[in-house]
Tab-separated table of N, CA and C in Angstrom:
chain	number	residue	atom	x	y	z
A	1490	MET	N	24.895	5.462	3.536
A	1490	MET	CA	25.586	5.510	2.326
A	1490	MET	C	25.056	6.403	1.231
A	1491	ASP	N	25.397	7.363	0.851
A	1491	ASP	CA	24.951	8.089	-0.108
A	1491	ASP	C	25.058	7.302	-1.605
A	1492	TRP	N	23.998	7.384	-2.197
A	1492	TRP	CA	23.624	6.565	-3.452
A	1492	TRP	C	24.523	6.589	-4.565
A	1493	GLN	N	25.135	7.960	-4.821
A	1493	GLN	CA	25.919	8.197	-5.662
A	1493	GLN	C	27.647	7.421	-5.455
A	1494	SER	N	27.823	7.492	-4.223
A	1494	SER	CA	29.186	6.879	-3.888
A	1494	SER	C	28.792	5.165	-3.761
A	1495	ALA	N	27.711	4.580	-3.752
A	1495	ALA	CA	27.344	3.312	-3.806
A	1495	ALA	C	27.339	2.591	-5.195
A	1496	LYS	N	27.845	3.227	-6.041
A	1496	LYS	CA	27.415	2.822	-7.500
A	1496	LYS	C	28.232	1.432	-7.684
A	1497	GLY	N	27.346	0.635	-8.001
A	1497	GLY	CA	27.622	-0.727	-8.484
A	1497	GLY	C	27.997	-1.683	-7.472
A	1498	SER	N	27.591	-1.172	-6.002
A	1498	SER	CA	27.581	-1.837	-4.834
A	1498	SER	C	26.203	-2.832	-4.819
A	1499	ARG	N	25.206	-2.463	-5.290
A	1499	ARG	CA	23.971	-3.814	-5.155
A	1499	ARG	C	24.246	-4.995	-5.910
A	1500	CYS	N	24.947	-4.954	-7.022
A	1500	CYS	CA	24.981	-6.193	-7.816
A	1500	CYS	C	25.772	-7.053	-7.326
A	1501	ARG	N	26.811	-6.719	-6.249
A	1501	ARG	CA	27.359	-7.885	-5.244
A	1501	ARG	C	26.548	-9.006	-4.724
A	1502	GLN	N	25.531	-8.608	-4.416
A	1502	GLN	CA	24.628	-9.523	-3.622
A	1502	GLN	C	24.330	-10.785	-4.851
A	1503	PHE	N	24.652	-10.328	-5.947
A	1503	PHE	CA	24.170	-11.769	-6.712
A	1503	PHE	C	25.432	-12.598	-7.570
A	1504	LYS	N	25.220	-13.940	-7.588
A	1504	LYS	CA	26.132	-14.799	-8.254
A	1504	LYS	C	26.351	-14.775	-9.410
A	1505	GLY	N	27.236	-14.330	-10.037
A	1505	GLY	CA	27.279	-14.199	-11.437
A	1505	GLY	C	27.155	-12.885	-11.817
A	1506	THR	N	27.017	-12.535	-13.123
A	1506	THR	CA	26.551	-11.204	-13.557
A	1506	THR	C	25.274	-11.335	-14.315
A	1507	PRO	N	24.565	-10.863	-13.506
A	1507	PRO	CA	23.363	-10.918	-14.359
A	1507	PRO	C	22.941	-9.570	-15.257
A	1508	ARG	N	21.996	-9.632	-16.358
A	1508	ARG	CA	21.832	-8.616	-17.107
A	1508	ARG	C	20.827	-7.519	-16.323
A	1509	LEU	N	21.222	-6.243	-16.493
A	1509	LEU	CA	20.879	-5.158	-16.123
A	1509	LEU	C	19.906	-4.331	-16.400
A	1510	LEU	N	18.461	-4.078	-16.659
A	1510	LEU	CA	17.637	-3.428	-17.340
A	1510	LEU	C	17.086	-2.635	-16.739
A	1511	CYS	N	16.418	-1.288	-17.365
A	1511	CYS	CA	16.131	-0.528	-16.543
A	1511	CYS	C	14.894	0.441	-17.334
A	1512	GLY	N	14.178	1.130	-17.255
A	1512	GLY	CA	13.092	1.789	-17.684
A	1512	GLY	C	13.867	2.899	-18.150
A	1513	PRO	N	13.570	3.675	-19.317
A	1513	PRO	CA	13.990	5.186	-20.024
A	1513	PRO	C	14.230	6.404	-18.799
A	1514	GLU	N	13.505	6.356	-17.713
A	1514	GLU	CA	13.414	7.773	-17.009
A	1514	GLU	C	14.718	7.570	-16.443
A	1515	LEU	N	15.362	9.093	-16.421
A	1515	LEU	CA	16.228	9.430	-15.523
A	1515	LEU	C	16.589	8.786	-13.967
A	1516	ARG	N	15.318	8.629	-13.677
A	1516	ARG	CA	15.492	8.069	-11.867
A	1516	ARG	C	15.614	6.674	-12.183
A	1517	THR	N	15.154	6.077	-12.994
A	1517	THR	CA	15.721	4.401	-13.165
A	1517	THR	C	16.792	4.308	-13.425
A	1518	ARG	N	17.663	4.935	-14.338
A	1518	ARG	CA	18.804	5.198	-14.649
A	1518	ARG	C	19.757	5.162	-14.005
A	1519	GLN	N	19.395	6.150	-13.007
A	1519	GLN	CA	20.279	6.707	-11.814
A	1519	GLN	C	20.476	5.506	-10.538
A	1520	THR	N	19.010	4.830	-10.456
A	1520	THR	CA	19.064	3.854	-9.700
A	1520	THR	C	19.655	2.722	-10.286
A	1521	ALA	N	19.818	2.345	-11.185
A	1521	ALA	CA	20.384	1.105	-12.286
A	1521	ALA	C	21.710	1.054	-11.786
A	1522	GLU	N	22.238	2.273	-12.171
A	1522	GLU	CA	23.670	2.484	-11.532
A	1522	GLU	C	24.388	1.890	-10.463
A	1523	LEU	N	23.510	1.949	-9.572
A	1523	LEU	CA	23.936	1.105	-8.340
A	1523	LEU	C	24.152	-0.248	-8.204
A	1524	PHE	N	23.661	-0.822	-9.333
A	1524	PHE	CA	23.831	-2.173	-9.576
A	1524	PHE	C	25.399	-2.342	-10.744
A	1525	GLY	N	25.327	-1.511	-11.394
A	1525	GLY	CA	26.735	-1.659	-12.586
A	1525	GLY	C	26.491	-0.185	-13.571
A	1526	ASP	N	27.500	-0.547	-14.361
A	1526	ASP	CA	27.727	0.487	-15.578
A	1526	ASP	C	26.993	-0.020	-17.009
A	1527	ASP	N	26.759	-1.436	-17.098
A	1527	ASP	CA	26.513	-2.012	-18.327
A	1527	ASP	C	24.837	-2.392	-18.088
A	1528	VAL	N	24.086	-1.158	-18.325
A	1528	VAL	CA	22.927	-1.224	-18.275
A	1528	VAL	C	22.178	-1.078	-19.550
A	1529	GLU	N	20.938	-2.114	-19.576
A	1529	GLU	CA	20.268	-2.006	-20.843
A	1529	GLU	C	18.803	-0.975	-20.690
A	1530	ILE	N	18.972	0.060	-21.370
A	1530	ILE	CA	17.513	0.723	-21.387
A	1530	ILE	C	16.398	-0.103	-21.983
A	1531	VAL	N	15.102	-0.717	-21.412
A	1531	VAL	CA	14.222	-1.213	-21.895
A	1531	VAL	C	12.695	-0.451	-22.009
A	1532	ALA	N	12.292	-0.019	-23.210
A	1532	ALA	CA	10.768	0.758	-23.021
A	1532	ALA	C	9.742	0.081	-22.208
A	1533	ALA	N	9.532	-1.166	-22.374
A	1533	ALA	CA	8.656	-2.148	-21.550
A	1533	ALA	C	8.665	-1.902	-20.293
A	1534	LEU	N	9.801	-1.404	-19.727
A	1534	LEU	CA	9.878	-0.832	-18.108
A	1534	LEU	C	9.701	0.533	-17.964
A	1535	ALA	N	9.189	1.311	-18.728
A	1535	ALA	CA	8.897	2.630	-18.950
A	1535	ALA	C	7.509	2.615	-17.786
A	1536	ASP	N	7.843	3.905	-17.082
A	1536	ASP	CA	6.549	3.857	-15.901
A	1536	ASP	C	5.172	3.971	-17.123
A	1537	CYS	N	4.145	3.798	-16.144
A	1537	CYS	CA	2.489	3.781	-17.122
A	1537	CYS	C	2.206	5.154	-17.433
A	1538	ASP	N	1.762	5.272	-18.718
A	1538	ASP	CA	1.749	6.912	-19.380
A	1538	ASP	C	0.542	7.252	-18.635
A	1539	PHE	N	0.645	8.324	-17.790
A	1539	PHE	CA	-0.459	8.997	-17.282
A	1539	PHE	C	-1.040	10.099	-17.968
A	1540	GLY	N	-0.851	10.036	-19.242
A	1540	GLY	CA	-1.334	11.281	-19.951
A	1540	GLY	C	-1.401	12.652	-19.390
A	1541	ARG	N	-2.025	13.464	-19.544
A	1541	ARG	CA	-2.473	14.672	-18.761
A	1541	ARG	C	-2.590	14.692	-17.155
A	1542	TRP	N	-2.660	13.321	-16.739
A	1542	TRP	CA	-2.333	13.300	-15.248
A	1542	TRP	C	-0.835	13.502	-14.565
A	1543	LYS	N	0.043	13.527	-15.514
A	1543	LYS	CA	1.213	13.063	-15.437
A	1543	LYS	C	1.854	14.254	-14.375
A	1544	GLY	N	2.099	13.667	-13.203
A	1544	GLY	CA	2.886	14.829	-12.223
A	1544	GLY	C	1.829	15.535	-11.317
A	1545	THR	N	0.645	14.913	-11.403
A	1545	THR	CA	-0.443	15.539	-10.572
A	1545	THR	C	-0.911	14.708	-9.509
A	1546	SER	N	-1.107	14.769	-8.271
A	1546	SER	CA	-1.254	13.660	-7.144
A	1546	SER	C	-2.834	13.292	-6.852
A	1547	ILE	N	-2.954	12.086	-6.564
A	1547	ILE	CA	-3.854	11.211	-6.428
A	1547	ILE	C	-5.142	12.678	-5.723
A	1548	ASP	N	-4.567	12.920	-4.423
A	1548	ASP	CA	-4.976	13.969	-3.726
A	1548	ASP	C	-5.558	15.379	-4.564
A	1549	ASP	N	-4.786	15.787	-5.679
A	1549	ASP	CA	-5.443	16.716	-6.280
A	1549	ASP	C	-6.382	16.151	-7.087
A	1550	LEU	N	-6.204	14.967	-7.786
A	1550	LEU	CA	-7.054	14.531	-8.676
A	1550	LEU	C	-8.536	14.071	-7.965
A	1551	GLN	N	-8.202	13.944	-6.628
A	1551	GLN	CA	-9.782	13.473	-5.987
A	1551	GLN	C	-10.344	14.677	-5.740
A	1552	THR	N	-9.742	15.894	-5.773
A	1552	THR	CA	-10.270	17.276	-5.708
A	1552	THR	C	-11.142	17.831	-7.299
A	1553	SER	N	-10.097	17.905	-7.970
A	1553	SER	CA	-10.157	18.356	-9.465
A	1553	SER	C	-11.102	17.227	-10.257
A	1554	GLU	N	-11.184	15.747	-9.883
A	1554	GLU	CA	-11.804	14.861	-11.021
A	1554	GLU	C	-12.352	13.808	-10.166
A	1555	PRO	N	-13.193	13.957	-9.060
A	1555	PRO	CA	-13.076	12.546	-8.267
A	1555	PRO	C	-13.852	11.773	-9.103
A	1556	GLU	N	-14.952	11.666	-9.888
A	1556	GLU	CA	-15.396	10.693	-10.365
A	1556	GLU	C	-14.565	10.243	-11.586
A	1557	THR	N	-14.110	10.613	-12.332
A	1557	THR	CA	-13.113	10.327	-13.573
A	1557	THR	C	-12.108	9.369	-12.933
A	1558	LEU	N	-11.596	10.202	-11.755
A	1558	LEU	CA	-10.174	9.089	-10.456
A	1558	LEU	C	-11.105	7.909	-10.590
A	1559	GLN	N	-12.552	7.869	-9.671
A	1559	GLN	CA	-12.949	6.893	-9.382
A	1559	GLN	C	-13.102	5.421	-10.211
A	1560	ALA	N	-13.681	6.244	-11.613
A	1560	ALA	CA	-13.810	5.187	-12.706
A	1560	ALA	C	-12.455	4.620	-13.238
A	1561	TRP	N	-11.387	5.422	-13.008
A	1561	TRP	CA	-10.018	4.931	-13.534
A	1561	TRP	C	-9.639	3.692	-12.573
A	1562	LEU	N	-9.902	4.112	-11.069
A	1562	LEU	CA	-9.293	3.268	-10.263
A	1562	LEU	C	-10.277	1.764	-10.161
A	1563	ASN	N	-11.436	1.776	-10.696
A	1563	ASN	CA	-12.425	0.590	-10.599
A	1563	ASN	C	-12.278	-0.005	-12.112
A	1564	ASP	N	-12.075	0.808	-13.088
A	1564	ASP	CA	-11.546	-0.042	-14.583
A	1564	ASP	C	-10.588	-0.101	-14.608
A	1565	PRO	N	-9.914	-1.201	-15.146
A	1565	PRO	CA	-8.574	-1.236	-15.607
A	1565	PRO	C	-8.409	-0.909	-16.820
A	1566	THR	N	-9.462	-1.204	-17.606
A	1566	THR	CA	-9.270	-0.722	-19.138
A	1566	THR	C	-9.726	0.974	-19.143
A	1567	SER	N	-9.966	1.419	-18.312
A	1567	SER	CA	-10.163	2.988	-18.711
A	1567	SER	C	-8.727	4.049	-18.674
A	1568	ALA	N	-8.946	4.861	-19.501
A	1568	ALA	CA	-7.950	5.652	-19.177
A	1568	ALA	C	-8.237	7.146	-19.739
A	1569	PRO	N	-8.794	7.901	-18.451
A	1569	PRO	CA	-9.621	9.268	-18.791
A	1569	PRO	C	-8.275	10.082	-19.275
A	1570	HIS	N	-7.018	10.025	-18.714
A	1570	HIS	CA	-6.068	10.931	-18.582
A	1570	HIS	C	-5.716	10.922	-20.189
A	1571	GLY	N	-5.783	10.021	-21.141
A	1571	GLY	CA	-5.261	10.285	-22.179
A	1571	GLY	C	-4.433	9.218	-22.357
A	1572	GLY	N	-3.771	8.749	-21.612
A	1572	GLY	CA	-2.371	7.717	-21.384
A	1572	GLY	C	-2.945	6.341	-21.681
A	1573	GLU	N	-2.059	5.648	-20.863
A	1573	GLU	CA	-2.311	4.275	-21.034
A	1573	GLU	C	-3.232	3.587	-19.758
A	1574	SER	N	-3.655	2.655	-20.063
A	1574	SER	CA	-4.660	2.070	-19.125
A	1574	SER	C	-3.719	1.226	-18.251
A	1575	VAL	N	-4.523	0.546	-17.180
A	1575	VAL	CA	-3.705	-0.192	-16.416
A	1575	VAL	C	-3.835	-1.599	-17.089
A	1576	ALA	N	-4.812	-1.995	-17.776
A	1576	ALA	CA	-4.974	-3.243	-18.594
A	1576	ALA	C	-3.834	-2.877	-19.928
A	1577	GLN	N	-3.536	-1.829	-20.338
A	1577	GLN	CA	-2.569	-1.623	-21.410
A	1577	GLN	C	-1.242	-1.865	-20.702
A	1578	LEU	N	-0.949	-1.312	-19.588
A	1578	LEU	CA	0.165	-1.600	-19.174
A	1578	LEU	C	0.592	-3.149	-18.496
A	1579	GLY	N	-0.519	-3.686	-18.226
A	1579	GLY	CA	-0.382	-4.884	-18.023
A	1579	GLY	C	-0.012	-5.891	-19.087
A	1580	GLU	N	-0.851	-5.543	-20.293
A	1580	GLU	CA	-0.044	-6.004	-21.325
A	1580	GLU	C	1.303	-5.705	-21.946
A	1581	ARG	N	1.609	-4.685	-21.859
A	1581	ARG	CA	3.162	-4.256	-22.213
A	1581	ARG	C	3.965	-5.531	-21.107
A	1582	VAL	N	3.717	-5.235	-19.828
A	1582	VAL	CA	4.401	-5.833	-18.842
A	1582	VAL	C	4.493	-7.464	-19.136
A	1583	ALA	N	3.399	-8.166	-19.679
A	1583	ALA	CA	2.967	-9.312	-19.957
A	1583	ALA	C	3.947	-10.031	-20.625
A	1584	ALA	N	3.853	-9.012	-22.097
A	1584	ALA	CA	4.870	-9.459	-23.111
A	1584	ALA	C	6.195	-9.275	-22.890
A	1585	TRP	N	6.705	-8.382	-22.223
A	1585	TRP	CA	8.179	-8.193	-21.563
A	1585	TRP	C	8.469	-9.453	-20.636
A	1586	LEU	N	7.614	-9.906	-19.538
A	1586	LEU	CA	7.892	-11.112	-18.839
A	1586	LEU	C	8.003	-12.395	-19.875
A	1587	ASN	N	7.010	-12.211	-20.723
A	1587	ASN	CA	7.222	-13.640	-21.537
A	1587	ASN	C	8.449	-13.811	-22.315
A	1588	SER	N	9.102	-12.381	-22.919
A	1588	SER	CA	10.036	-12.355	-23.531
A	1588	SER	C	11.354	-12.911	-22.589
A	1589	LEU	N	11.129	-12.980	-21.587
A	1589	LEU	CA	12.463	-13.476	-20.749
A	1589	LEU	C	12.489	-14.694	-20.458
A	1590	GLU	N	11.253	-15.398	-20.601
A	1590	GLU	CA	11.398	-16.833	-20.514
A	1590	GLU	C	12.036	-17.680	-21.188
A	1591	ALA	N	12.594	-17.374	-22.206
A	1591	ALA	CA	13.338	-18.354	-23.172
A	1591	ALA	C	14.898	-17.864	-22.900
A	1592	THR	N	14.971	-17.071	-22.071
A	1592	THR	CA	16.374	-16.250	-22.004
A	1592	THR	C	16.698	-16.934	-20.524
A	1593	PRO	N	18.030	-17.677	-20.379
A	1593	PRO	CA	17.884	-18.087	-19.308
A	1593	PRO	C	19.494	-16.844	-18.233
A	1594	GLY	N	19.479	-17.468	-17.244
A	1594	GLY	CA	20.362	-16.097	-16.567
A	1594	GLY	C	19.357	-15.223	-15.353
A	1595	HIS	N	20.171	-14.528	-15.058
A	1595	HIS	CA	19.560	-13.696	-13.786
A	1595	HIS	C	19.413	-12.412	-14.512
A	1596	VAL	N	18.126	-11.498	-14.063
A	1596	VAL	CA	17.969	-10.209	-14.650
A	1596	VAL	C	17.471	-9.356	-13.535
A	1597	ILE	N	18.008	-8.422	-13.655
A	1597	ILE	CA	17.486	-7.148	-12.484
A	1597	ILE	C	17.032	-6.196	-13.302
A	1598	ALA	N	15.766	-5.944	-12.870
A	1598	ALA	CA	14.999	-5.015	-13.452
A	1598	ALA	C	14.608	-3.929	-12.875
A	1599	ILE	N	15.184	-2.609	-12.998
A	1599	ILE	CA	14.951	-1.056	-12.107
A	1599	ILE	C	13.969	-0.488	-12.946
A	1600	THR	N	12.794	-0.509	-12.109
A	1600	THR	CA	11.444	0.032	-13.046
A	1600	THR	C	10.391	0.644	-11.882
A	1601	HIS	N	9.374	1.094	-12.265
A	1601	HIS	CA	8.568	1.764	-11.438
A	1601	HIS	C	7.418	1.062	-10.614
A	1602	PRO	N	6.957	1.298	-9.510
A	1602	PRO	CA	5.999	0.842	-8.609
A	1602	PRO	C	4.766	-0.019	-9.549
A	1603	PHE	N	4.425	1.106	-10.334
A	1603	PHE	CA	3.018	0.621	-11.192
A	1603	PHE	C	3.274	-0.776	-12.331
A	1604	VAL	N	4.683	-0.659	-12.661
A	1604	VAL	CA	5.261	-1.834	-13.551
A	1604	VAL	C	5.752	-2.677	-12.734
A	1605	ILE	N	5.999	-2.769	-11.373
A	1605	ILE	CA	6.047	-4.022	-10.614
A	1605	ILE	C	4.855	-4.803	-9.992
A	1606	ARG	N	3.881	-3.736	-10.050
A	1606	ARG	CA	2.591	-4.123	-9.706
A	1606	ARG	C	2.002	-4.955	-10.737
A	1607	ALA	N	2.101	-4.470	-12.034
A	1607	ALA	CA	1.549	-5.067	-13.271
A	1607	ALA	C	2.139	-6.424	-13.666
A	1608	ALA	N	3.789	-6.667	-13.202
A	1608	ALA	CA	4.150	-7.842	-13.260
A	1608	ALA	C	3.934	-8.976	-11.951
A	1609	LEU	N	3.991	-8.245	-10.873
A	1609	LEU	CA	3.071	-9.288	-10.158
A	1609	LEU	C	1.939	-9.819	-10.288
A	1610	MET	N	1.097	-8.771	-10.848
A	1610	MET	CA	-0.336	-9.395	-11.372
A	1610	MET	C	-0.269	-10.265	-12.342
A	1611	GLN	N	0.658	-10.468	-13.130
A	1611	GLN	CA	0.990	-11.481	-14.170
A	1611	GLN	C	1.584	-12.244	-13.737
A	1612	VAL	N	2.624	-12.810	-12.742
A	1612	VAL	CA	3.372	-13.814	-12.200
A	1612	VAL	C	2.003	-14.478	-11.227
A	1613	LEU	N	1.359	-13.778	-10.614
A	1613	LEU	CA	0.278	-14.003	-9.563
A	1613	LEU	C	-0.812	-14.879	-10.281
A	1614	GLN	N	-1.253	-14.258	-11.724
A	1614	GLN	CA	-2.572	-14.170	-12.362
A	1614	GLN	C	-3.342	-14.101	-11.525
A	1615	GLY	N	-3.077	-12.749	-11.119
A	1615	GLY	CA	-4.677	-12.016	-10.393
A	1615	GLY	C	-4.765	-10.895	-10.821
A	1616	ALA	N	-6.017	-10.331	-10.174
A	1616	ALA	CA	-6.636	-9.158	-10.557
A	1616	ALA	C	-6.715	-8.009	-9.258
A	1617	ALA	N	-5.752	-8.043	-8.690
A	1617	ALA	CA	-5.996	-7.257	-7.410
A	1617	ALA	C	-4.879	-6.130	-7.568
A	1618	PHE	N	-4.675	-5.404	-8.781
A	1618	PHE	CA	-3.465	-4.478	-8.901
A	1618	PHE	C	-3.754	-3.456	-8.045
A	1619	ASN	N	-4.906	-2.803	-7.673
A	1619	ASN	CA	-5.134	-1.788	-6.504
A	1619	ASN	C	-5.044	-1.892	-5.177
A	1620	GLN	N	-4.438	-3.543	-4.728
A	1620	GLN	CA	-4.656	-3.754	-3.749
A	1620	GLN	C	-2.845	-4.058	-3.519
A	1621	ILE	N	-1.968	-3.973	-4.362
A	1621	ILE	CA	-0.547	-4.342	-4.230
A	1621	ILE	C	0.164	-2.862	-4.135
A	1622	ASP	N	1.184	-2.556	-2.995
A	1622	ASP	CA	1.407	-1.272	-3.011
A	1622	ASP	C	2.928	-1.509	-2.700
A	1623	VAL	N	3.823	-0.928	-3.685
A	1623	VAL	CA	5.088	-1.249	-3.848
A	1623	VAL	C	5.703	0.288	-3.604
A	1624	GLU	N	6.510	0.412	-2.454
A	1624	GLU	CA	7.046	1.468	-2.087
A	1624	GLU	C	8.481	1.900	-3.007
A	1625	PRO	N	9.041	2.972	-3.283
A	1625	PRO	CA	10.411	3.193	-3.879
A	1625	PRO	C	11.293	2.503	-3.345
A	1626	LEU	N	12.324	2.063	-4.075
A	1626	LEU	CA	13.261	1.318	-3.952
A	1626	LEU	C	13.234	-0.130	-3.295
A	1627	SER	N	11.912	-0.565	-3.485
A	1627	SER	CA	11.573	-1.694	-3.084
A	1627	SER	C	12.527	-3.073	-3.654
A	1628	ALA	N	12.395	-4.298	-3.264
A	1628	ALA	CA	13.016	-5.206	-4.050
A	1628	ALA	C	12.177	-6.655	-4.334
A	1629	ILE	N	12.305	-7.101	-5.139
A	1629	ILE	CA	11.427	-8.606	-5.438
A	1629	ILE	C	12.232	-8.897	-6.322
A	1630	GLU	N	11.932	-10.198	-6.119
A	1630	GLU	CA	12.837	-11.449	-7.070
A	1630	GLU	C	11.435	-12.113	-7.561
A	1631	LEU	N	11.567	-12.417	-9.248
A	1631	LEU	CA	10.775	-12.980	-9.718
A	1631	LEU	C	11.554	-14.039	-10.801
A	1632	ARG	N	11.363	-15.054	-10.079
A	1632	ARG	CA	12.013	-16.369	-10.772
A	1632	ARG	C	11.415	-17.553	-11.803
A	1633	PHE	N	11.891	-17.534	-13.188
A	1633	PHE	CA	10.870	-18.626	-13.810
A	1633	PHE	C	11.950	-19.507	-14.105
A	1634	ASN	N	11.028	-20.929	-13.676
A	1634	ASN	CA	11.418	-22.373	-14.026
A	1634	ASN	C	10.990	-23.044	-14.191
A	1635	GLY	N	9.942	-22.879	-15.420
A	1635	GLY	CA	8.742	-23.782	-15.935
A	1635	GLY	C	7.692	-22.824	-15.178
A	1636	CYS	N	7.919	-21.936	-14.102
A	1636	CYS	CA	6.676	-21.490	-13.716
A	1636	CYS	C	7.200	-20.179	-12.921
A	1637	TRP	N	6.336	-19.032	-12.964
A	1637	TRP	CA	6.928	-18.023	-11.997
A	1637	TRP	C	6.951	-18.114	-10.507
A	1638	ARG	N	7.936	-18.108	-9.601
A	1638	ARG	CA	7.896	-17.418	-8.588
A	1638	ARG	C	8.343	-16.615	-7.989
A	1639	LEU	N	7.549	-15.914	-6.675
A	1639	LEU	CA	7.607	-14.574	-6.497
A	1639	LEU	C	8.467	-14.545	-5.078
A	1640	ARG	N	9.516	-13.817	-4.708
A	1640	ARG	CA	10.269	-13.778	-3.634
A	1640	ARG	C	10.210	-12.438	-3.242
A	1641	LEU	N	9.670	-11.943	-1.987
A	1641	LEU	CA	9.514	-10.458	-1.373
A	1641	LEU	C	11.237	-10.521	-0.554
A	1642	MET	N	11.934	-9.381	-1.012
A	1642	MET	CA	13.273	-9.187	-0.353
A	1642	MET	C	13.320	-8.213	0.476
A	1643	GLY	N	13.586	-8.516	1.847
A	1643	GLY	CA	13.771	-7.143	2.411
A	1643	GLY	C	15.234	-6.186	2.716
A	1644	THR	N	15.119	-5.459	3.326
A	1644	THR	CA	16.785	-4.687	3.415
A	1644	THR	C	17.027	-4.545	4.973
A	1645	ASP	N	18.056	-4.517	5.017
A	1645	ASP	CA	18.721	-4.110	6.523
A	1645	ASP	C	18.540	-3.038	7.089
A	1646	PRO	N	18.783	-2.496	8.101
A	1646	PRO	CA	18.205	-1.192	8.643
A	1646	PRO	C	19.508	0.119	8.017
A	1647	GLU	N	20.799	-0.866	7.448
A	1647	GLU	CA	21.787	0.544	6.596
A	1647	GLU	C	21.165	0.383	5.253
A	1648	GLY	N	20.216	-0.572	4.590
A	1648	GLY	CA	19.769	-0.578	3.425
A	1648	GLY	C	20.641	-1.214	2.407
A	1649	THR	N	21.572	-2.335	2.718
A	1649	THR	CA	22.655	-2.857	1.981
A	1649	THR	C	22.280	-3.939	1.276
A	1650	HIS	N	20.966	-4.901	1.709
A	1650	HIS	CA	20.544	-5.841	0.999
A	1650	HIS	C	19.118	-6.309	1.423
C-alpha cells in the first residue's frame, strides 16, 4: 500500500478518536496524515537538535571527529555539535509526558527515534538511552493509569497494524 493512498488508514485501529500529535518536521507531518487530518504540531516532539552535525552520518563523524563523537555517545550532558544534549532532549520529552498525565484519552504521537528513546527512558526510568534502537515507522504504546506502561506493537507483513 502506497503511504499517500493510505491517508487516515492507521487511525482505524484505535477505539474512539485519539488526539493526533506530531513533531514539526515535514516527515512527521506526512506520516501523521496516515492517521488523520486533525494533526496538532507539538514542538516537544521535534527531533533532537544535532547542531552542526545535522545531516551528517555517524560513519562520517567517526572519521572526522572520533573523539568528539565518542565523548557525546558516553556523556548524555555533552553537546559538542552546538545543539541539544541527550540530557536536554530527555528533559524536554519528560516535560511533555508529564503534561499528558492530567489529560485523559488516547494520544498518537508521530515523532523521531531519538524522541521515542527519550520517552522510553523516562517511562522505564532507566539510563540505557544508547542501548535502545528504534526503527523508522516503529510503533510503541505508552499508557498512563497511575503509572506508565510500555507495549511494543508489531506489524503484520503487509504493514497494516
